[in-house]
Coordinates of C-alpha atoms in Angstrom, one line a residue:
X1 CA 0.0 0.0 0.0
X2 CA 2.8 2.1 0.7
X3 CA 4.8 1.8 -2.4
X4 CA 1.5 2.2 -4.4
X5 CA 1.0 5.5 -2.7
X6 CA 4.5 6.4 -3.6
X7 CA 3.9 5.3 -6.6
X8 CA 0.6 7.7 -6.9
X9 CA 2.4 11.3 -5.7
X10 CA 5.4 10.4 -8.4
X11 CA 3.3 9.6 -11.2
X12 CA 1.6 13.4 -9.9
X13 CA 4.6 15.0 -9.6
X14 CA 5.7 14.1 -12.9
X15 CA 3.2 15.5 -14.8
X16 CA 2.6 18.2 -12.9
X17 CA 6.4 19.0 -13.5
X18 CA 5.4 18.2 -17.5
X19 CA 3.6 21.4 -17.7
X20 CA 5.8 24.1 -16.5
X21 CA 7.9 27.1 -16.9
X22 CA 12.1 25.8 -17.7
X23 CA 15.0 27.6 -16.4
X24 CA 18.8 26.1 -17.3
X25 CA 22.0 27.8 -16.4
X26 CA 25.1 25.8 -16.7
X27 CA 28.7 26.2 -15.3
X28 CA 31.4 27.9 -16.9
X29 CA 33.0 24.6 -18.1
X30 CA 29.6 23.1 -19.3
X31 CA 29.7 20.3 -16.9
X32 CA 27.4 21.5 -14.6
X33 CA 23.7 22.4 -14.9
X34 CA 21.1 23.8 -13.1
X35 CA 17.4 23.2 -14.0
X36 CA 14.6 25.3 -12.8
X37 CA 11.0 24.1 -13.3
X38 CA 7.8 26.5 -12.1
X39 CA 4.7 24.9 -11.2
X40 CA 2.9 25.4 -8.5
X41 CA 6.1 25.3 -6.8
X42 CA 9.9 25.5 -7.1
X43 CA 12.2 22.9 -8.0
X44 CA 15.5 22.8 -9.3
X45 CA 17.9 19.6 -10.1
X46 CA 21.5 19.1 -10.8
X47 CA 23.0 18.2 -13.9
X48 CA 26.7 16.8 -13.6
X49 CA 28.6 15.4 -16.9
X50 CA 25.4 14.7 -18.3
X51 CA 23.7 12.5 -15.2
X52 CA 21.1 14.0 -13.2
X53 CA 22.6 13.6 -9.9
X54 CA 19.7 15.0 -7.9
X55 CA 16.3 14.8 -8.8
X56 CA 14.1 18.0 -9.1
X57 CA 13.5 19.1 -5.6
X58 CA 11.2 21.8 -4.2
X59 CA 12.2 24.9 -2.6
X60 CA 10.2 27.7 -0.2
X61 CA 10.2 30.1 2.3
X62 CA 7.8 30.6 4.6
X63 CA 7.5 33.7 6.1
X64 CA 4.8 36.4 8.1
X65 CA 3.9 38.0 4.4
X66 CA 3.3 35.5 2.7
X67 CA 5.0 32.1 1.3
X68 CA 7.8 32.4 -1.0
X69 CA 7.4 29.7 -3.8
X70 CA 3.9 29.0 -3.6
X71 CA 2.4 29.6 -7.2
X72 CA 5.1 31.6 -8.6
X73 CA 4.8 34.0 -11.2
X74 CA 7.8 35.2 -12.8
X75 CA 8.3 38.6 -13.7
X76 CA 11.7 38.6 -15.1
X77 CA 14.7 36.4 -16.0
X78 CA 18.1 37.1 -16.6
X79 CA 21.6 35.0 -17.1
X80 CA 24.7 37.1 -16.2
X81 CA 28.4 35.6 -15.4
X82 CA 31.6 36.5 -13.6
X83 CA 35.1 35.4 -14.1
X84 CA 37.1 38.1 -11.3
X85 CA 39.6 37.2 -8.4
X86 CA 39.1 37.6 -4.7
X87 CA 41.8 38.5 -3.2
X88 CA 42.4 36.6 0.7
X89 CA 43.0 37.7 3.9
X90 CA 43.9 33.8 5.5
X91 CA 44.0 30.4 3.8
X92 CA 46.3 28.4 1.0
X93 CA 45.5 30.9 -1.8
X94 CA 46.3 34.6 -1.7
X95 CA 44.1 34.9 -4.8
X96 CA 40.8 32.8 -5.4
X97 CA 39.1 32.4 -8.8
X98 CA 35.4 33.4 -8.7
X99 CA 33.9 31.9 -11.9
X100 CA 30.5 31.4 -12.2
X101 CA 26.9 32.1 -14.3
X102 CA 24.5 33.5 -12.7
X103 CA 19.8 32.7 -12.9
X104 CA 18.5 35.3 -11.6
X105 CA 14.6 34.7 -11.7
X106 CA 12.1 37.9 -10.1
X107 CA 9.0 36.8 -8.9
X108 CA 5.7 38.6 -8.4
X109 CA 5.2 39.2 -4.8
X110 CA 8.9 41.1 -4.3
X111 CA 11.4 38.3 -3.8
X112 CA 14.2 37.2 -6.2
X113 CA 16.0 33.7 -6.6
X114 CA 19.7 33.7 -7.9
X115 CA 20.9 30.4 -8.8
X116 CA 24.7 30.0 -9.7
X117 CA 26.4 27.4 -11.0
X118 CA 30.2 26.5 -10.9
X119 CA 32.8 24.5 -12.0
X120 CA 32.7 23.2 -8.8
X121 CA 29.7 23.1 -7.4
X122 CA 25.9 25.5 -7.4
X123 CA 24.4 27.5 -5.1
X124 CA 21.0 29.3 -4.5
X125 CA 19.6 31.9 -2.4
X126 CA 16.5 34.0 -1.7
X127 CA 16.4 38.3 -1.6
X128 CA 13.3 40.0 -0.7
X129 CA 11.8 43.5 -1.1
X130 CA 9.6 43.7 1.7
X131 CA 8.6 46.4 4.0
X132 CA 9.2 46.5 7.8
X133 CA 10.0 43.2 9.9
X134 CA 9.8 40.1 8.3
X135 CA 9.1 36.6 10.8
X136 CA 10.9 33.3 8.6
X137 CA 8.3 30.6 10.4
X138 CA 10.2 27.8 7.9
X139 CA 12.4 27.6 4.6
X140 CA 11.9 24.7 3.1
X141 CA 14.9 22.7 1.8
X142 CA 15.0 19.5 0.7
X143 CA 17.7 17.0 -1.4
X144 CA 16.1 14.3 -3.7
X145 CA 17.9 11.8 -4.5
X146 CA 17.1 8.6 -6.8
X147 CA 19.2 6.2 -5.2
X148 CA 19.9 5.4 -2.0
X149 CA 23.3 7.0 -1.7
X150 CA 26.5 6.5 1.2
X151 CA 26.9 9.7 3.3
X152 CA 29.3 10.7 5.7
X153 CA 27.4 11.9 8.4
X154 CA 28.1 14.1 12.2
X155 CA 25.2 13.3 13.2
X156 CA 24.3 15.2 17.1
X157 CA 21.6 14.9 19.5
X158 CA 20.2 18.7 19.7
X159 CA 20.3 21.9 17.8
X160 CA 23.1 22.5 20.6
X161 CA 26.2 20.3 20.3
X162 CA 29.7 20.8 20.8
X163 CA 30.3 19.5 17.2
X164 CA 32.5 17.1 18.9
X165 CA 31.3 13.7 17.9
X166 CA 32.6 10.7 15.5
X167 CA 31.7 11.2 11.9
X168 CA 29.5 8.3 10.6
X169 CA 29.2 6.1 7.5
X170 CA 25.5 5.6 6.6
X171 CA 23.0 5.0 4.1
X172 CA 20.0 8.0 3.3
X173 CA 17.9 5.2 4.5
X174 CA 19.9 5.2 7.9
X175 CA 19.0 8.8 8.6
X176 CA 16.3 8.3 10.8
X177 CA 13.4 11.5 11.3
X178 CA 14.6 12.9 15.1
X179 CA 18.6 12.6 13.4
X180 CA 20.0 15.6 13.0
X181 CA 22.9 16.0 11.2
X182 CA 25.4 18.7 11.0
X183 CA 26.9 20.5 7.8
X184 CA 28.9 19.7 5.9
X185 CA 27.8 16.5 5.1
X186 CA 29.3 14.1 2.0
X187 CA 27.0 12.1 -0.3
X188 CA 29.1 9.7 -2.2
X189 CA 27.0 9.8 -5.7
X190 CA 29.5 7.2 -7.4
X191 CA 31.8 9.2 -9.6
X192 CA 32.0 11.9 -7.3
X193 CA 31.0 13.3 -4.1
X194 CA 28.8 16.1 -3.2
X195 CA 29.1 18.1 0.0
X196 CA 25.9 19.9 1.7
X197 CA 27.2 23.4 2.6
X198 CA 25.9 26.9 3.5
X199 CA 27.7 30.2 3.4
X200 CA 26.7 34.5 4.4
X201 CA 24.6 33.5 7.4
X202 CA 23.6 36.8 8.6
X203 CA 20.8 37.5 11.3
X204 CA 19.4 33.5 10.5
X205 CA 20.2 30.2 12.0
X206 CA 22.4 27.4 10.3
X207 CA 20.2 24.6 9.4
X208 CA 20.6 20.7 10.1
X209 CA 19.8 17.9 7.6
X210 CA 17.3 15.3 8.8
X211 CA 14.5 13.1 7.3
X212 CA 11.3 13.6 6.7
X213 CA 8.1 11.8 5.6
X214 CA 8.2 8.3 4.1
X215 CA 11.5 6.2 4.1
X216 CA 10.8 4.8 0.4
X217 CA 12.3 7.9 -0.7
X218 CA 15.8 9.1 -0.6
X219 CA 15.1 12.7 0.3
X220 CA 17.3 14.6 2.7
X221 CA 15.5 18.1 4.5
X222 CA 16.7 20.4 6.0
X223 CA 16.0 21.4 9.6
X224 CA 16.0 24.8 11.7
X225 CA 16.3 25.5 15.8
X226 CA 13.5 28.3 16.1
X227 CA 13.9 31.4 17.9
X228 CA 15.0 31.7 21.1
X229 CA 12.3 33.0 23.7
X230 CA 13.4 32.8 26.9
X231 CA 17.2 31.2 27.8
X232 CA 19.6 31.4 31.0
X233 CA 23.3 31.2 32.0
X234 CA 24.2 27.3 32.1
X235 CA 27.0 24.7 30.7
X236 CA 30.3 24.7 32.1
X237 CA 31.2 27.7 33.7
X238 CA 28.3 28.7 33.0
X239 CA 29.4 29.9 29.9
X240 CA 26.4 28.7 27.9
X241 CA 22.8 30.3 27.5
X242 CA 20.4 27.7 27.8
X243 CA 17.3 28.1 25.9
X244 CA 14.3 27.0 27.7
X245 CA 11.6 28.2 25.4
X246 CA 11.5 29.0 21.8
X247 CA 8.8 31.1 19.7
X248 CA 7.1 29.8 16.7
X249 CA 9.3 31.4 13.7
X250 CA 13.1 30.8 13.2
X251 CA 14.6 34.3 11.9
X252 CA 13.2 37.8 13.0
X253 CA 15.0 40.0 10.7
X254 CA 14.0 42.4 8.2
X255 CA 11.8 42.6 5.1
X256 CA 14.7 43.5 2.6
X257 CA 17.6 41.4 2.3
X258 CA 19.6 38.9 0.8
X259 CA 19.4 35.3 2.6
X260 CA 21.8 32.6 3.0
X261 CA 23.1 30.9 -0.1
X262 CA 22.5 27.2 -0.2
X263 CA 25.0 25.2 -1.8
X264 CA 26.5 21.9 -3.1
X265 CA 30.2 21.4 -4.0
X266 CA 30.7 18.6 -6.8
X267 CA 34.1 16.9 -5.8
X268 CA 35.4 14.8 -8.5
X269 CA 38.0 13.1 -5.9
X270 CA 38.3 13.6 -2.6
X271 CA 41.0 16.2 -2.4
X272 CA 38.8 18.4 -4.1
X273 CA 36.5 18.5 -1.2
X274 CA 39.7 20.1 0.8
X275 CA 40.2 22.4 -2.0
X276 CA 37.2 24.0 -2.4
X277 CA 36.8 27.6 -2.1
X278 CA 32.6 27.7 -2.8
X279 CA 32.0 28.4 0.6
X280 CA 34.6 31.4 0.8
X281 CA 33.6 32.6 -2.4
X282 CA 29.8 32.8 -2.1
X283 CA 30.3 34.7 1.4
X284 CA 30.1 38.5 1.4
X285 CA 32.9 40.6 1.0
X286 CA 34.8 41.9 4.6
X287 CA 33.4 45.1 6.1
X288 CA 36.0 45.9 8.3
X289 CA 39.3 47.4 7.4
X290 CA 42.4 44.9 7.4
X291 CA 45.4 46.1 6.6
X292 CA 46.9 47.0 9.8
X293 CA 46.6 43.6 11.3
X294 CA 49.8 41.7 11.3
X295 CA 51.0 38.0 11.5
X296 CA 51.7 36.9 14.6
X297 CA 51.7 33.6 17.0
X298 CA 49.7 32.2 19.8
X299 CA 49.6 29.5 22.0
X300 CA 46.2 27.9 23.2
X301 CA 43.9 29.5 20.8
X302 CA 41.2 27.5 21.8
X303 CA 41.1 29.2 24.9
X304 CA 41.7 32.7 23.9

């Protein structure tokens, strides 16, 4: 009965992805691709070497104006690139190569989505141009995947961890709904390996991947600590604040900005994982002034 059910909402989803609106932007090098598809939702896919690696998957915000994705209409599209340097203030590079092409879709209802894809990797990321506060109640993001794929998992106990623990090997399958798994995390996909990042958190929480809904699918969601309400002193030391209630929304920020870029790095062999500059590269530029710091040394830097 189960797989006939799944069977039912794939069949739906299918055609319902048959009549819509098609977006494509590819990477620099033509190896990657984004597709966009506009029903009465949001879903995008990845395209590497020819091989969807992830299935179309939906994409939303819901916020205290309204719901971002639901029924779009698009108002304007536009593919720009970028091929510049940024220059480094830490790290292996002094210089790192910022080459990308840029979606950029405007939706009725003032928000924006800019997809960009890489030679190394996409990304993705919501801007809105709304008035006064804005509540974030849930973004939804979710990974579909055909197969049921090898991860490499640090999977914790609470939205607060120490991010301390053993790094696992498991299946999709193995991730079980109250898991809660902390970024990055590694899906070996066969001929490469994908890693689940996030970069320019400003004013919003990190999010967690988890599972949700039926375990005939491999889908991967993501997962947000609301709010904080009401918290105290606690830990060790008492170092800590302790949350010990939580309001209904995750992000109280305002009605006009740009949101957290969501993003996958496409590692053809495992060093590439270690070399990847996405997340540097998609965060924003410094705002403080740098020049008059110099090198120096220090001992126990944990504790300072």
């Amino acid at each position: 009965m189960k797989a006939t059910s799944a069977t039912v909402i794939f069949l739906i989803l299918t055609i319902s992805l048959l009549h819509s609106q098609n977006f494509r932007v590819s990477s620099p090098d033509g190896t990657i691709e984004i597709n966009v598809k506009l029903t009465d939702r949001i879903y995008y896919n990845l395209v590497v070497d020819g091989r969807e690696v992830m299935w179309y998957s939906p994409l939303s915000m819901t916020t205290s104006q309204g719901t971002l994705g639901d029924r779009p209409q698009v108002i304007g599209d536009k593919i720009t690139s970028a091929d510049d340097s940024i220059k480094t203030v830490w790290g292996s590079r002094r210089m790192v190569s910022n080459h990308y092409r840029q979606l950029e879709l405007d939706f009725q209802g003032g928000y924006r989505l800019l997809f960009r894809a890489f030679d190394d990797g996409i990304a993705y990321r919501f801007l809105t141009e709304l008035g006064g506060e804005l509540l974030v109640y849930d973004e939804e993001i979710e990974y579909r995947f055909w197969e049921n794929h090898k991860m490499i998992n640090h999977v914790v106990d609470s939205y607060t961890t120490s991010y301390e623990k053993t790094y696992s090997r498991q299946y999709i399958s193995d991730v079980g709904v109250d898991n809660l798994i902390s970024l990055p995390s590694i899906i070996d996909v066969g001929e490469f390996k994908l890693a689940v990042v996030e970069s320019d958190l400003y004013n919003y929480p990190g999010f967690y991947l988890t599972r949700k809904g039926s375990h005939n699918r491999y889908y991967l969601n993501g997962s947000f600590p609301k709010y904080p309400k009401k918290w105290e002193p606690g830990g060790h030391g008492l170092f800590n604040l302790i949350v010990e209630d939580r309001e209904p929304f995750i992000a109280k920020t305002v009605g006009k900005r740009a949101f957290p870029w969501r993003a996958l790095v496409v590692a053809r062999a495992d060093k590439d994982l270690v070399d990847s500059d996405l997340v540097y590269k998609l965060a924003r530029p410094a705002e403080i002034e740098t020049d008059w710091i110099q090198p120096g040394k220090v001992a126990w830097d944990w504790w300072n």
